[in-house]
């Protein structure tokens, strides 16, 4: 029974599930409408979901060693690779030879979770009840948690460097307090990426495949960097996705109507996301955990740091949406304590808009100008549909009171978000 | 004597000037290195500057009537036009026939103020000490102040409307509390622009020339709009400019290295701006006052509302900048209580970069993608120069802790700003 249907005042029971991150509960680098669910829940249920950063192997000692879940997911030796497919590409790596799935998509996603009764055109509300860092299990680093920031080839800065060697990729390892007592992260050290040979013998001259073990004997750790700098922590999930309906395997990098890799740091504790359901059961996956990120995610990544989230899932059936803020929702919508936030992309639904080669085309069509237009249209839609404003009222309000920001410029389908403060409507009651 | 040079503990005197807005103290729609200063000050002096919105004639009764300064500036009859040149175009209106200056630039700017000893490559610091709305002088509206929001042809929305008639321009009049007791604005009414004939007989089918008297017998006022909506006020100056050196007359619309029409609502009370000086005396002008604006200024304008500001001007000589946050400054830099903000544009210095036709070319080259790149480069410069960070440190920090936002998409040279929180460096002392 869904929580909202429970008789008032009655003592009840809501299910609370736990999904650990292991090789059998994650899929790596893609979303798929055909994945077998790891769990089936009812509307109103709670789920605690462990998520792992796909950058953990940038520092095995701090982010994998001693952690059974992470060791299970990242295990890769000459003889075994626990999670073989990494990305939406071919399993035989016939395009670039990088590895199974070709790294066309990089995020370790836990799930999918099947929501009973969910059907296309319903809306799934995902309440983020809690977000906790995953403490390091290596006794050498007890009480701490770690994350990695990769200034990578897909970053906005990459072909626009001042200093030699150009270009270069740089990994910076950050430390946060696993207990959450400190609200800031600090840099521990950085190193320049040098070619790494994976256990199957493939050389990776750049960061072109996720989870490649980094041999620290080959890199030069530079300590004493960013001295005294305190990065405010903003723990959040870069990826929360429902399965898209348009393709069998969908690269996890470009975000879209189904959510996915939105990379908005506001999608953290206390936030509520709403997604249009595209396939039966919704098929929710969560991944790409971040300890912190700035608007734009300039260099390609955030502080990529394993997190555990607790979520409550509420299903809104399509025939009960009329007249609510969720009517006609065909994009991911964020609600926080004080704000509504819509997410614009270069292409609102690139999978449908860009034809048969959409999943490669989107990487050639990144545009903030287009994302700004999409954000404008979505905020106008939201104001007209949910507040009953005329188009003229909506447009004036947007110009004088809505703030547009750069969500990310690194995920192929670039993002601009628009923030509407709820307090603007505080006078309506009076 | 500059304030900073005064002997500690000595009783001193600092000049505090007042510049009212009248037909003889404003220039309309352009900046010029050749303008006669209205005032000459020394570093450390205070100046209170009245500014008028160029949209005041959208509602003469509420924004001009009974106000001697506004009446002086806006006076335009068959026989007299107190401020003839409006814009950087030809005085004979030989291009479009709109009027003197052709409306190539629209902002009423008060000034310029000459700063003694200021020379090219110095930096002028402009401290915004206070900002106050200009109360309506018409007894019918006592205690109130008003502003106009024009959803105009240069807005981002204009060719992307849903409802008929398309396209259209819509003026919304907002009211704010002149005493500043209420921190929000409310809409009073709106109307659709219809062709207006100016006193010289020129018909303006769209908003193509500033200060055209609007005949309210021709427009249909729609009251009861945006019911209960409270727009948070963010009083600020859209335009604070030093004279550019590159051209004799410079359109006031596109912002640039010299400041100008940056349209960032954070440039309000308590903010401190820093501008590179391009010409002798700096030649500071202030205009385009706004009661509020959202990031992007989507429809082309803010709540355009006359304001009076009090500023302190501090001159930093070029030979004393090394090792300070102002070293090598060649862009407008904002400092607030908690943040540093750099301003990126499609072209950092469009006047120099776009050749002889720069002032028309820039209108064809608006791009958020370019503005994002410029903001990235400027923030990197700021972090490396003022914090001594390596390029790798600066880039990682930008990705995990700097927020990039859309300043405006309506001023030809589109803007993206980057916000750096000062608290990030709080640990440096420890």
PDB file of N, CA, C and O in Angstrom, chain A residues 302-337:
ATOM      1  N   UNK A 302      33.715  16.117 -10.709  1.00  0.00           N
ATOM      2  CA  UNK A 302      33.556  16.774  -9.417  1.00  0.00           C
ATOM      3  C   UNK A 302      34.598  16.180  -8.467  1.00  0.00           C
ATOM      4  O   UNK A 302      35.611  15.661  -8.910  1.00  0.00           O
ATOM      5  N   UNK A 303      34.374  16.283  -7.151  1.00  0.00           N
ATOM      6  CA  UNK A 303      35.119  15.410  -6.242  1.00  0.00           C
ATOM      7  C   UNK A 303      34.333  14.110  -6.240  1.00  0.00           C
ATOM      8  O   UNK A 303      33.284  13.984  -5.588  1.00  0.00           O
ATOM      9  N   UNK A 304      34.805  13.153  -7.015  1.00  0.00           N
ATOM     10  CA  UNK A 304      34.097  11.887  -7.235  1.00  0.00           C
ATOM     11  C   UNK A 304      34.360  10.996  -6.025  1.00  0.00           C
ATOM     12  O   UNK A 304      35.494  10.582  -5.784  1.00  0.00           O
ATOM     13  N   UNK A 305      33.325  10.730  -5.255  1.00  0.00           N
ATOM     14  CA  UNK A 305      33.492  10.160  -3.916  1.00  0.00           C
ATOM     15  C   UNK A 305      32.311   9.243  -3.591  1.00  0.00           C
ATOM     16  O   UNK A 305      31.157   9.681  -3.654  1.00  0.00           O
ATOM     17  N   UNK A 306      32.577   8.008  -3.245  1.00  0.00           N
ATOM     18  CA  UNK A 306      31.505   7.046  -2.994  1.00  0.00           C
ATOM     19  C   UNK A 306      30.599   7.525  -1.852  1.00  0.00           C
ATOM     20  O   UNK A 306      31.078   7.987  -0.816  1.00  0.00           O
ATOM     21  N   UNK A 307      29.292   7.396  -2.060  1.00  0.00           N
ATOM     22  CA  UNK A 307      28.299   7.845  -1.089  1.00  0.00           C
ATOM     23  C   UNK A 307      27.201   6.785  -0.954  1.00  0.00           C
ATOM     24  O   UNK A 307      26.991   5.982  -1.855  1.00  0.00           O
ATOM     25  N   UNK A 308      26.504   6.855   0.158  1.00  0.00           N
ATOM     26  CA  UNK A 308      25.314   6.026   0.349  1.00  0.00           C
ATOM     27  C   UNK A 308      24.119   6.951   0.562  1.00  0.00           C
ATOM     28  O   UNK A 308      24.191   7.887   1.367  1.00  0.00           O
ATOM     29  N   UNK A 309      23.053   6.701  -0.166  1.00  0.00           N
ATOM     30  CA  UNK A 309      21.871   7.549  -0.066  1.00  0.00           C
ATOM     31  C   UNK A 309      20.666   6.773   0.410  1.00  0.00           C
ATOM     32  O   UNK A 309      20.543   5.576   0.159  1.00  0.00           O
ATOM     33  N   UNK A 310      19.792   7.475   1.116  1.00  0.00           N
ATOM     34  CA  UNK A 310      18.498   6.898   1.461  1.00  0.00           C
ATOM     35  C   UNK A 310      17.417   7.685   0.728  1.00  0.00           C
ATOM     36  O   UNK A 310      17.400   8.923   0.791  1.00  0.00           O
ATOM     37  N   UNK A 311      16.581   6.959   0.038  1.00  0.00           N
ATOM     38  CA  UNK A 311      15.583   7.563  -0.838  1.00  0.00           C
ATOM     39  C   UNK A 311      14.197   7.046  -0.476  1.00  0.00           C
ATOM     40  O   UNK A 311      14.051   5.901  -0.056  1.00  0.00           O
ATOM     41  N   UNK A 312      13.201   7.911  -0.635  1.00  0.00           N
ATOM     42  CA  UNK A 312      11.837   7.414  -0.626  1.00  0.00           C
ATOM     43  C   UNK A 312      11.269   7.625  -2.025  1.00  0.00           C
ATOM     44  O   UNK A 312      11.457   8.687  -2.625  1.00  0.00           O
ATOM     45  N   UNK A 313      10.603   6.608  -2.548  1.00  0.00           N
ATOM     46  CA  UNK A 313      10.094   6.665  -3.915  1.00  0.00           C
ATOM     47  C   UNK A 313       8.570   6.758  -3.885  1.00  0.00           C
ATOM     48  O   UNK A 313       7.908   5.930  -3.261  1.00  0.00           O
ATOM     49  N   UNK A 314       8.053   7.793  -4.552  1.00  0.00           N
ATOM     50  CA  UNK A 314       6.605   8.006  -4.581  1.00  0.00           C
ATOM     51  C   UNK A 314       6.165   8.017  -6.039  1.00  0.00           C
ATOM     52  O   UNK A 314       6.677   8.805  -6.838  1.00  0.00           O
ATOM     53  N   UNK A 315       5.226   7.144  -6.355  1.00  0.00           N
ATOM     54  CA  UNK A 315       4.735   7.079  -7.731  1.00  0.00           C
ATOM     55  C   UNK A 315       3.502   7.964  -7.878  1.00  0.00           C
ATOM     56  O   UNK A 315       2.561   7.877  -7.085  1.00  0.00           O
ATOM     57  N   UNK A 316       3.525   8.830  -8.895  1.00  0.00           N
ATOM     58  CA  UNK A 316       2.351   9.643  -9.218  1.00  0.00           C
ATOM     59  C   UNK A 316       1.768   9.130 -10.532  1.00  0.00           C
ATOM     60  O   UNK A 316       2.414   9.232 -11.582  1.00  0.00           O
ATOM     61  N   UNK A 317       0.570   8.599 -10.465  1.00  0.00           N
ATOM     62  CA  UNK A 317      -0.041   8.042 -11.680  1.00  0.00           C
ATOM     63  C   UNK A 317      -0.481   9.172 -12.609  1.00  0.00           C
ATOM     64  O   UNK A 317      -0.988  10.206 -12.183  1.00  0.00           O
ATOM     65  N   UNK A 318      -0.303   8.922 -13.895  1.00  0.00           N
ATOM     66  CA  UNK A 318      -0.527   9.971 -14.905  1.00  0.00           C
ATOM     67  C   UNK A 318      -1.941  10.552 -14.860  1.00  0.00           C
ATOM     68  O   UNK A 318      -2.141  11.721 -15.146  1.00  0.00           O
ATOM     69  N   UNK A 319      -2.918   9.730 -14.462  1.00  0.00           N
ATOM     70  CA  UNK A 319      -4.298  10.225 -14.491  1.00  0.00           C
ATOM     71  C   UNK A 319      -4.646  11.074 -13.276  1.00  0.00           C
ATOM     72  O   UNK A 319      -5.762  11.547 -13.135  1.00  0.00           O
ATOM     73  N   UNK A 320      -3.670  11.270 -12.392  1.00  0.00           N
ATOM     74  CA  UNK A 320      -3.931  12.135 -11.232  1.00  0.00           C
ATOM     75  C   UNK A 320      -3.019  13.357 -11.211  1.00  0.00           C
ATOM     76  O   UNK A 320      -2.847  13.997 -10.183  1.00  0.00           O
ATOM     77  N   UNK A 321      -2.411  13.681 -12.347  1.00  0.00           N
ATOM     78  CA  UNK A 321      -1.430  14.779 -12.387  1.00  0.00           C
ATOM     79  C   UNK A 321      -2.044  16.120 -12.782  1.00  0.00           C
ATOM     80  O   UNK A 321      -1.454  17.173 -12.514  1.00  0.00           O
ATOM     81  N   UNK A 322      -3.191  16.099 -13.398  1.00  0.00           N
ATOM     82  CA  UNK A 322      -3.776  17.360 -13.897  1.00  0.00           C
ATOM     83  C   UNK A 322      -3.921  18.357 -12.757  1.00  0.00           C
ATOM     84  O   UNK A 322      -4.371  18.019 -11.661  1.00  0.00           O
ATOM     85  N   UNK A 323      -3.492  19.589 -13.009  1.00  0.00           N
ATOM     86  CA  UNK A 323      -3.632  20.633 -11.999  1.00  0.00           C
ATOM     87  C   UNK A 323      -2.557  20.625 -10.936  1.00  0.00           C
ATOM     88  O   UNK A 323      -2.564  21.454 -10.035  1.00  0.00           O
ATOM     89  N   UNK A 324      -1.624  19.684 -11.012  1.00  0.00           N
ATOM     90  CA  UNK A 324      -0.508  19.663 -10.059  1.00  0.00           C
ATOM     91  C   UNK A 324       0.752  20.181 -10.753  1.00  0.00           C
ATOM     92  O   UNK A 324       0.791  20.280 -11.985  1.00  0.00           O
ATOM     93  N   UNK A 325       1.799  20.513  -9.960  1.00  0.00           N
ATOM     94  CA  UNK A 325       3.057  20.970 -10.600  1.00  0.00           C
ATOM     95  C   UNK A 325       3.678  19.905 -11.495  1.00  0.00           C
ATOM     96  O   UNK A 325       4.620  20.185 -12.216  1.00  0.00           O
ATOM     97  N   UNK A 326       3.145  18.688 -11.472  1.00  0.00           N
ATOM     98  CA  UNK A 326       3.739  17.611 -12.260  1.00  0.00           C
ATOM     99  C   UNK A 326       2.989  17.348 -13.564  1.00  0.00           C
ATOM    100  O   UNK A 326       3.366  16.468 -14.339  1.00  0.00           O
ATOM    101  N   UNK A 327       1.947  18.118 -13.810  1.00  0.00           N
ATOM    102  CA  UNK A 327       1.187  17.922 -15.045  1.00  0.00           C
ATOM    103  C   UNK A 327       2.088  18.114 -16.255  1.00  0.00           C
ATOM    104  O   UNK A 327       2.873  19.059 -16.309  1.00  0.00           O
ATOM    105  N   UNK A 328       1.968  17.198 -17.206  1.00  0.00           N
ATOM    106  CA  UNK A 328       2.713  17.327 -18.473  1.00  0.00           C
ATOM    107  C   UNK A 328       4.214  17.282 -18.283  1.00  0.00           C
ATOM    108  O   UNK A 328       4.958  17.734 -19.160  1.00  0.00           O
ATOM    109  N   UNK A 329       4.691  16.782 -17.172  1.00  0.00           N
ATOM    110  CA  UNK A 329       6.131  16.823 -16.920  1.00  0.00           C
ATOM    111  C   UNK A 329       6.868  15.904 -17.892  1.00  0.00           C
ATOM    112  O   UNK A 329       6.668  14.697 -17.888  1.00  0.00           O
ATOM    113  N   UNK A 330       7.726  16.483 -18.704  1.00  0.00           N
ATOM    114  CA  UNK A 330       8.535  15.647 -19.592  1.00  0.00           C
ATOM    115  C   UNK A 330      10.016  15.994 -19.460  1.00  0.00           C
ATOM    116  O   UNK A 330      10.791  15.885 -20.393  1.00  0.00           O
ATOM    117  N   UNK A 331      10.374  16.428 -18.250  1.00  0.00           N
ATOM    118  CA  UNK A 331      11.775  16.748 -17.976  1.00  0.00           C
ATOM    119  C   UNK A 331      12.028  16.546 -16.487  1.00  0.00           C
ATOM    120  O   UNK A 331      11.087  16.519 -15.686  1.00  0.00           O
ATOM    121  N   UNK A 332      13.283  16.401 -16.092  1.00  0.00           N
ATOM    122  CA  UNK A 332      13.575  16.206 -14.666  1.00  0.00           C
ATOM    123  C   UNK A 332      13.420  17.515 -13.901  1.00  0.00           C
ATOM    124  O   UNK A 332      13.973  18.536 -14.295  1.00  0.00           O
ATOM    125  N   UNK A 333      12.659  17.484 -12.828  1.00  0.00           N
ATOM    126  CA  UNK A 333      12.317  18.684 -12.062  1.00  0.00           C
ATOM    127  C   UNK A 333      12.804  18.514 -10.630  1.00  0.00           C
ATOM    128  O   UNK A 333      12.562  17.493  -9.995  1.00  0.00           O
ATOM    129  N   UNK A 334      13.484  19.531 -10.139  1.00  0.00           N
ATOM    130  CA  UNK A 334      14.050  19.498  -8.785  1.00  0.00           C
ATOM    131  C   UNK A 334      13.264  20.436  -7.873  1.00  0.00           C
ATOM    132  O   UNK A 334      12.956  21.567  -8.244  1.00  0.00           O
ATOM    133  N   UNK A 335      12.950  19.937  -6.694  1.00  0.00           N
ATOM    134  CA  UNK A 335      12.365  20.787  -5.658  1.00  0.00           C
ATOM    135  C   UNK A 335      13.244  20.711  -4.418  1.00  0.00           C
ATOM    136  O   UNK A 335      13.594  19.631  -3.952  1.00  0.00           O
ATOM    137  N   UNK A 336      13.616  21.885  -3.906  1.00  0.00           N
ATOM    138  CA  UNK A 336      14.320  21.921  -2.621  1.00  0.00           C
ATOM    139  C   UNK A 336      13.431  22.672  -1.626  1.00  0.00           C
ATOM    140  O   UNK A 336      12.325  23.103  -1.963  1.00  0.00           O
ATOM    141  N   UNK A 337      13.908  22.836  -0.431  1.00  0.00           N
ATOM    142  CA  UNK A 337      13.150  23.546   0.596  1.00  0.00           C
ATOM    143  C   UNK A 337      12.652  24.902   0.090  1.00  0.00           C
ATOM    144  O   UNK A 337      11.515  25.278   0.324  1.00  0.00           O
TER     145      UNK A 337
END
